[in-house]
CSV table of C-alpha atoms in Angstrom, one decimal:
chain,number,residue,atom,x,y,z
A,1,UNK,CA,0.0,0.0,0.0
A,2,UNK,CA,0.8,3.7,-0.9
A,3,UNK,CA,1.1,5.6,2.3
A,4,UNK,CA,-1.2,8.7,2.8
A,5,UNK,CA,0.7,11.6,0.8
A,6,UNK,CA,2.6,13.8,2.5
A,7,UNK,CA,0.5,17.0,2.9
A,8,UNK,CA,-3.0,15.6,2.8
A,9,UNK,CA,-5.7,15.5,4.9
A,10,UNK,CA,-6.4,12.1,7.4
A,11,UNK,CA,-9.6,11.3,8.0
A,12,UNK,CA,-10.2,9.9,11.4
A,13,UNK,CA,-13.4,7.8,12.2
A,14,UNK,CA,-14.3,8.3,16.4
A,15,UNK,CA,-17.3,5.8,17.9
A,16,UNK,CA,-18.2,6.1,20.8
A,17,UNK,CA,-16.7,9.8,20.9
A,18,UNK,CA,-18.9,11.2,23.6
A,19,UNK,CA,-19.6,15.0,23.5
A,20,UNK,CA,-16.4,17.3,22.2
A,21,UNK,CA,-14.6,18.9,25.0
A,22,UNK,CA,-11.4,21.2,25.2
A,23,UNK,CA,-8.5,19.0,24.8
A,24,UNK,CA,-9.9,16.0,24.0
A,25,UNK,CA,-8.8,13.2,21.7
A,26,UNK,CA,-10.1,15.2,18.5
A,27,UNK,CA,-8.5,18.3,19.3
A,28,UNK,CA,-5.4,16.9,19.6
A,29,UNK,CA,-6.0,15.3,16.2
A,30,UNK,CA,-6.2,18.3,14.6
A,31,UNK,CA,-3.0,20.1,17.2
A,32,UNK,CA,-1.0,17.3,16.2
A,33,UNK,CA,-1.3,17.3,12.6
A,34,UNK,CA,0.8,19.2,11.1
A,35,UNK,CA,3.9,17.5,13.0
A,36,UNK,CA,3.4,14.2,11.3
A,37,UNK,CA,3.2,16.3,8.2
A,38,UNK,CA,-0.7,16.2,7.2
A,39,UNK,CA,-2.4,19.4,6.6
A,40,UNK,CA,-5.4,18.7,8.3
A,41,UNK,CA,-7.3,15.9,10.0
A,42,UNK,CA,-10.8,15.3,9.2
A,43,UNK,CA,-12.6,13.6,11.9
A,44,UNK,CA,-16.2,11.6,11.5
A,45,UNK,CA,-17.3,11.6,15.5
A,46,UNK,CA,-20.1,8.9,16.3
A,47,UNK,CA,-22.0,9.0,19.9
A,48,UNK,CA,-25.9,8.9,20.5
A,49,UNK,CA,-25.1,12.2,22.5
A,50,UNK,CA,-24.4,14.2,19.2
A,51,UNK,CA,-27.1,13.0,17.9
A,52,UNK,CA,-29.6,10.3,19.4
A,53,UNK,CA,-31.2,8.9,16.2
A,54,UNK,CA,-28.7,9.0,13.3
A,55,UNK,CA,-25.5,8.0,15.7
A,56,UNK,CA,-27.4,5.3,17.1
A,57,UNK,CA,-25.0,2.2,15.6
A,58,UNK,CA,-27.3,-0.5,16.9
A,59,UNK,CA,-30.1,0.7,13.7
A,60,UNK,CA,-29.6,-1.0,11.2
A,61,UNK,CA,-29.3,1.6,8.5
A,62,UNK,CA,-27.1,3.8,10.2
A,63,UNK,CA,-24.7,0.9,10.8
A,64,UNK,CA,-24.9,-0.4,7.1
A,65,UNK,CA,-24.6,3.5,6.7
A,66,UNK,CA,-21.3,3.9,8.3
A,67,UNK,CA,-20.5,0.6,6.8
A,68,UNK,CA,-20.6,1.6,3.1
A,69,UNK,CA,-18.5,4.7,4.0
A,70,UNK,CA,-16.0,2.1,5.6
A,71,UNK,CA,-16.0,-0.4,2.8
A,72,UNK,CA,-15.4,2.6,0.4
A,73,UNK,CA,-12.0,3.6,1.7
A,74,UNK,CA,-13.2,6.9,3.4
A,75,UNK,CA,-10.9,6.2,6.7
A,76,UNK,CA,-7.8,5.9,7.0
A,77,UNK,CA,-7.8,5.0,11.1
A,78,UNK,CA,-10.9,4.1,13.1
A,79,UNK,CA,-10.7,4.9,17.0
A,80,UNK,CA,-13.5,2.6,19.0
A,81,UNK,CA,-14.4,3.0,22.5
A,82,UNK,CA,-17.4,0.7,23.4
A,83,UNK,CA,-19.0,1.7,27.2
A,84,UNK,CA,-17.8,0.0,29.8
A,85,UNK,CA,-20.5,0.4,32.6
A,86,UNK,CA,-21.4,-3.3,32.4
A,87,UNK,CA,-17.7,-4.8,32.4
A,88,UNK,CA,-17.3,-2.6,35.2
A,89,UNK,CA,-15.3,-4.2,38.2
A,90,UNK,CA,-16.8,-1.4,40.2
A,91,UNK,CA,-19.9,-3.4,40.3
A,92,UNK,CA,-18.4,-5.9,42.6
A,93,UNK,CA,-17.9,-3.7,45.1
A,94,UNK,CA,-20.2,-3.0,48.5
A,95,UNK,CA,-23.3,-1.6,47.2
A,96,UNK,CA,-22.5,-1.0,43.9
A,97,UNK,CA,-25.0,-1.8,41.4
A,98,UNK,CA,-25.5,-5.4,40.7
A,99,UNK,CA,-23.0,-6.9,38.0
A,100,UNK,CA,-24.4,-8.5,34.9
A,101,UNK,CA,-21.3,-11.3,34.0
A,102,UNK,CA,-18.5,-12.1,35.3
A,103,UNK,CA,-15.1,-14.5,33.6
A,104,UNK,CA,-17.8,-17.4,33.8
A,105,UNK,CA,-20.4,-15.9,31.7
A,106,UNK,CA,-18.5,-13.1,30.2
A,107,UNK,CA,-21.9,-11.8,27.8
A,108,UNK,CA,-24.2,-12.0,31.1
A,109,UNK,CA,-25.3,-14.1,33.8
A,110,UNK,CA,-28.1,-16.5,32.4
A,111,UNK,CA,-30.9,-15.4,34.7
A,112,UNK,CA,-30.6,-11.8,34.1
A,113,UNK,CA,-34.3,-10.1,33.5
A,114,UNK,CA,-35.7,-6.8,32.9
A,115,UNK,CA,-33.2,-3.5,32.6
A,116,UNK,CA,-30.2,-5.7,33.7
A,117,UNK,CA,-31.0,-8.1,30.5
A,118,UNK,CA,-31.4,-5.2,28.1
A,119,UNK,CA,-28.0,-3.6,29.5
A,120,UNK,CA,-25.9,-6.4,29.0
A,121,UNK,CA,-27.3,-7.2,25.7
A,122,UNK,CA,-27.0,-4.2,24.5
A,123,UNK,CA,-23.2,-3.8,26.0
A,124,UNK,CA,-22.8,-7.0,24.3
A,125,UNK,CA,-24.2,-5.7,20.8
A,126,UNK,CA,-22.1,-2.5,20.7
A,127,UNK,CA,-19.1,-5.3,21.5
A,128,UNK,CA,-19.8,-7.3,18.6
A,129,UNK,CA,-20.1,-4.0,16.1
A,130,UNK,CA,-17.0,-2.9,17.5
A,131,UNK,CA,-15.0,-6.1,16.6
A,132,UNK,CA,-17.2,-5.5,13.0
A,133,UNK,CA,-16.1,-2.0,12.0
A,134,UNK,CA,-12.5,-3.3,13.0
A,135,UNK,CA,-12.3,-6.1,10.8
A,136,UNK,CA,-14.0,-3.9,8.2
A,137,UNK,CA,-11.4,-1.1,8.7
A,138,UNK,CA,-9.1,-3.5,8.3
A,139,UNK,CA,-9.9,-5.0,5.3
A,140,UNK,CA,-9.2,-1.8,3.1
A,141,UNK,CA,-6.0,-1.0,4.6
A,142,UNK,CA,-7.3,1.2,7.6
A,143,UNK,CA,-6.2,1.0,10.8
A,144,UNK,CA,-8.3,0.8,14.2
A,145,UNK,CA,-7.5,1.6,18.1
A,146,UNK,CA,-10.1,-0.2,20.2
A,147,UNK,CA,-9.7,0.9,24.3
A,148,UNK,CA,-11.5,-0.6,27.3
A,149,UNK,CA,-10.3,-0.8,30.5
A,150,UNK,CA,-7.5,-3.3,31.5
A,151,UNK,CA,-8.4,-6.9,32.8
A,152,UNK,CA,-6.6,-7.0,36.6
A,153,UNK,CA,-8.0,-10.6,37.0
A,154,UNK,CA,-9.7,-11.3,40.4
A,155,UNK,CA,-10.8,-8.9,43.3
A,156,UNK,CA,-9.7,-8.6,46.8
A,157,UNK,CA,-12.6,-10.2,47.8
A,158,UNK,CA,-12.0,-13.0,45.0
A,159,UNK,CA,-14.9,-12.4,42.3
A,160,UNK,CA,-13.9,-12.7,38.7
A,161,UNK,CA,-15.0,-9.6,37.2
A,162,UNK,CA,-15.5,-10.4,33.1
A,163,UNK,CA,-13.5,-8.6,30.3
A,164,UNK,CA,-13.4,-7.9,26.7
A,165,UNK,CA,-10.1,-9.0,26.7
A,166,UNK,CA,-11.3,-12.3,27.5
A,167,UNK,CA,-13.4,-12.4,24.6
A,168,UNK,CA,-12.7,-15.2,21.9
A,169,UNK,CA,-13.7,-13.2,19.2
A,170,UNK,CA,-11.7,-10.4,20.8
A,171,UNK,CA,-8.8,-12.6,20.7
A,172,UNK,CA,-9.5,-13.4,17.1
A,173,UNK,CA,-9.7,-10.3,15.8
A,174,UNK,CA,-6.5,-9.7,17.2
A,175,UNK,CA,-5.0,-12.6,15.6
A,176,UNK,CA,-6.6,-12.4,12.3
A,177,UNK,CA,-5.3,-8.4,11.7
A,178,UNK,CA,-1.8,-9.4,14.2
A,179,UNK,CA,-2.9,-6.2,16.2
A,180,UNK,CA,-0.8,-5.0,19.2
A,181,UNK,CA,-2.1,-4.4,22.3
A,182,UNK,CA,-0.7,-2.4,25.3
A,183,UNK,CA,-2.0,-1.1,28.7
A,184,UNK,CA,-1.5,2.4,30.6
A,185,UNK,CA,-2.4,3.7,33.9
A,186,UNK,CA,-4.1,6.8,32.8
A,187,UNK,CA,-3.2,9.0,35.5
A,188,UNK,CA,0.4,8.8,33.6
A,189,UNK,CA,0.3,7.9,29.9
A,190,UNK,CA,3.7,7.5,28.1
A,191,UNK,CA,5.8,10.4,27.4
A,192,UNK,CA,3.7,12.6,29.6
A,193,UNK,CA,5.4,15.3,31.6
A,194,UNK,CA,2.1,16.7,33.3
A,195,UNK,CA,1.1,15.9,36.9
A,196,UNK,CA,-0.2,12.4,37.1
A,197,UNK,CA,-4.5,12.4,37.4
A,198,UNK,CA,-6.5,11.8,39.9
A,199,UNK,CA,-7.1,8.0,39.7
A,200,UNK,CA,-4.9,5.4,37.8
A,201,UNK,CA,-7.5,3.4,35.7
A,202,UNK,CA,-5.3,1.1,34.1
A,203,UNK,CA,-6.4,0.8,30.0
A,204,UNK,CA,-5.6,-1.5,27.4
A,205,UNK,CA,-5.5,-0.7,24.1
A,206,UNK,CA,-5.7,-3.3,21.0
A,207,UNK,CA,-5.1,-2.3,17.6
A,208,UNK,CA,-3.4,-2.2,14.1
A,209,UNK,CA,-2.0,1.0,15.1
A,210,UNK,CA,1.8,0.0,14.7
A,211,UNK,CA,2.9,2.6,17.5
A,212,UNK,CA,1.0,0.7,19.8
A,213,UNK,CA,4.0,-1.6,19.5
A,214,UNK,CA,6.4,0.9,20.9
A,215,UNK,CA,4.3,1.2,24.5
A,216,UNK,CA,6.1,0.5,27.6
A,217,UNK,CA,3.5,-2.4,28.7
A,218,UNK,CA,3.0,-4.1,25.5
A,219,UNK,CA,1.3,-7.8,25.3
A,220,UNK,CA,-1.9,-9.3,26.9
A,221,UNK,CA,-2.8,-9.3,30.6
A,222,UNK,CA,-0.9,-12.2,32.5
A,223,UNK,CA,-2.5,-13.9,35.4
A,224,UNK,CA,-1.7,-17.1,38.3
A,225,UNK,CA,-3.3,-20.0,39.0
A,226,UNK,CA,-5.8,-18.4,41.0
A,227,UNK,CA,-6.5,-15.9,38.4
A,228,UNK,CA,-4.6,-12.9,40.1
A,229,UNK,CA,-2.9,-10.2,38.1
A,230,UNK,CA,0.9,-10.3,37.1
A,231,UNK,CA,1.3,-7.6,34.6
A,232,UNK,CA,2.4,-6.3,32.0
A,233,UNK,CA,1.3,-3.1,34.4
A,234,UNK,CA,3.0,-2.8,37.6
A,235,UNK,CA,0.9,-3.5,41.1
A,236,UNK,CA,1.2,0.6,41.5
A,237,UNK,CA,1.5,3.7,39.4
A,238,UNK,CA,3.9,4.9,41.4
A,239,UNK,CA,1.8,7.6,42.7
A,240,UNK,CA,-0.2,8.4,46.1
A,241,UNK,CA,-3.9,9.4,44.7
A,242,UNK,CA,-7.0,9.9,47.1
A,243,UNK,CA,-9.5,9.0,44.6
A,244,UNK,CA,-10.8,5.5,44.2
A,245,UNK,CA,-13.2,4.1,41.2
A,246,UNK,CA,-16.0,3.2,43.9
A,247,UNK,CA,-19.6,3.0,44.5
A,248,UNK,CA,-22.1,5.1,46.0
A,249,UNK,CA,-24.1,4.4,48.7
A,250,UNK,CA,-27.1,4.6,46.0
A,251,UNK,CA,-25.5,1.9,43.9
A,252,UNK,CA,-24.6,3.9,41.2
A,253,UNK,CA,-21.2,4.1,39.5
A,254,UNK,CA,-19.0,6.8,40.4
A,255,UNK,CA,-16.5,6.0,37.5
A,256,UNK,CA,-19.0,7.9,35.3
A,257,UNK,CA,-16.9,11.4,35.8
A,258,UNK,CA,-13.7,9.6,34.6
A,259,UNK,CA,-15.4,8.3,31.4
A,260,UNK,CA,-13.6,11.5,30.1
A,261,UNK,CA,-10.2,10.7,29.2
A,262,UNK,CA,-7.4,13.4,31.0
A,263,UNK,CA,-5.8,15.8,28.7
A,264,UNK,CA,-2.3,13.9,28.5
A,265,UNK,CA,-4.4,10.9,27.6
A,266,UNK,CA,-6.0,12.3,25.1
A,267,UNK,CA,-2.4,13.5,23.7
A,268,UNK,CA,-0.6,10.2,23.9
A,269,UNK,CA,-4.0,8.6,21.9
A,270,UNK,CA,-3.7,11.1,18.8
A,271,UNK,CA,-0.1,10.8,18.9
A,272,UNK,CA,-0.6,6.8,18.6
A,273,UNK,CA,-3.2,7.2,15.6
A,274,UNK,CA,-1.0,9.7,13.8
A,275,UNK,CA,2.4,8.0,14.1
A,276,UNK,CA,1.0,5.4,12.6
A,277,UNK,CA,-1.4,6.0,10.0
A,278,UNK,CA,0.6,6.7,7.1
A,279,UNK,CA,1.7,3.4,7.0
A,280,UNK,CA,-1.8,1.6,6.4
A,281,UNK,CA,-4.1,4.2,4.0
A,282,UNK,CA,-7.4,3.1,3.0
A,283,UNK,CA,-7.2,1.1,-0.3
């Protein structure tokens, strides 16, 4: 393949964007992109909060929508981030909200009813179109950067919280486009120089991206016999915080404020994306 001309504009496809904020991923796209040489960056940003019937992948028209687009070389690099509510490990805490699956029934617990039901199927669905649109991006040449948060194997109190990155078809798609995957404690993403966050939320990322490759804690989560995790992150970030992902007392999730990803995050994703993109152009 011909890389992406030296000049030209990228064109960046975002799912799962959430609403545009000051130094988020996109605007680093476009700070960024002149120093890897591309005049612009043009990014497509996808998210039922931009717009609730049109963004909503889980139509069928929009999805064969952004499909076509796919399938017609549009994008050079796709950047997925499906929710993570339901995969939270949060949920297994003191009156958190009730967890839907765990490593033994990793797309949801076989009596689930009602709201918990819908949620976890329709977790599961936006899983499934995730590992879709990445095959499809990679198919013509694009690349794609998936991110959910890192498997750290079993709790304190020894439940077996599920992951994506247990996943068999996660695992596949890996195999099938030889993606690399890395994790980072968010609080201090590689390179940064800033403060460290407020919370360490340890991330894996998976993808085609080759500058993923270059990451300080590259390869899949390791674990023990008892299912405990040995790395590739270290036990600590190296860093006293005050703030723990935790529960409320009304059983709802308090990770919902750091859905946002912190500014040097943000950086260290768009530098990943753009680093790499001119080696894999749409066909």
């Amino acid at each position: 393949s011909v890389p992406v001309a030296f000049g030209s504009r990228l064109h960046i496809l975002y799912v799962f964007s959430g609403v545009r904020r000051q130094a988020d991923v996109a605007c680093n796209l476009h700070f960024l992109a002149a120093e890897y040489g591309y005049s612009d960056v043009c990014i497509t940003e996808i998210d039922i909060l931009k717009d609730p019937v049109s963004h909503d992948m889980l139509v069928k028209g929009n999805k064969a929508n952004l499909m076509t687009r796919i399938y017609a070389g549009e994008f050079h690099a796709a950047f997925l981030t499906p929710a993570c509510s339901s995969w939270s490990r949060v949920r297994f805490a003191p009156h958190g909200p009730k967890p839907v699956r765990n490593l033994a029934n990793p797309r949801g617990f076989p009596w689930l009813l009602g709201a918990p039901l819908e949620e976890c199927t329709v977790a599961n669905e936006l899983v499934d179109l995730v590992i879709e649109l990445a095959y499809a991006m990679h198919s013509v040449k694009g690349q794609y950067l998936i991110e959910h948060p890192e498997d750290l194997g079993c709790t304190r109190e020894g439940h077996m919280p599920a992951s994506i990155w247990q996943l068999a078809a996660v695992r596949d798609l890996a195999t099938e486009t030889q993606a690399h995957t890395a994790a980072i404690f968010q609080c201090s993403p590689p390179g940064s120089a800033d403060a460290p966050g407020d919370i360490p939320k340890p991330t894996r990322f998976m993808g085609t991206t080759s500058a993923l490759a270059t990451a300080p804690f590259t390869g899949w989560p390791q674990f023990n016999d008892k299912h405990m995790y040995l790395g590739p992150l270290p036990l600590s970030c190296g860093h006293a915080h005050t703030r723990r992902l935790t529960a409320t007392a009304r059983g709802q999730l308090r990770s919902a404020s750091s859905a946002a990803y912190p500014p040097p995050v943000c950086r260290w994703i768009a530098d990943v994306i753009l680093r790499s993109s001119r080696l894999h152009p749409p066909s």
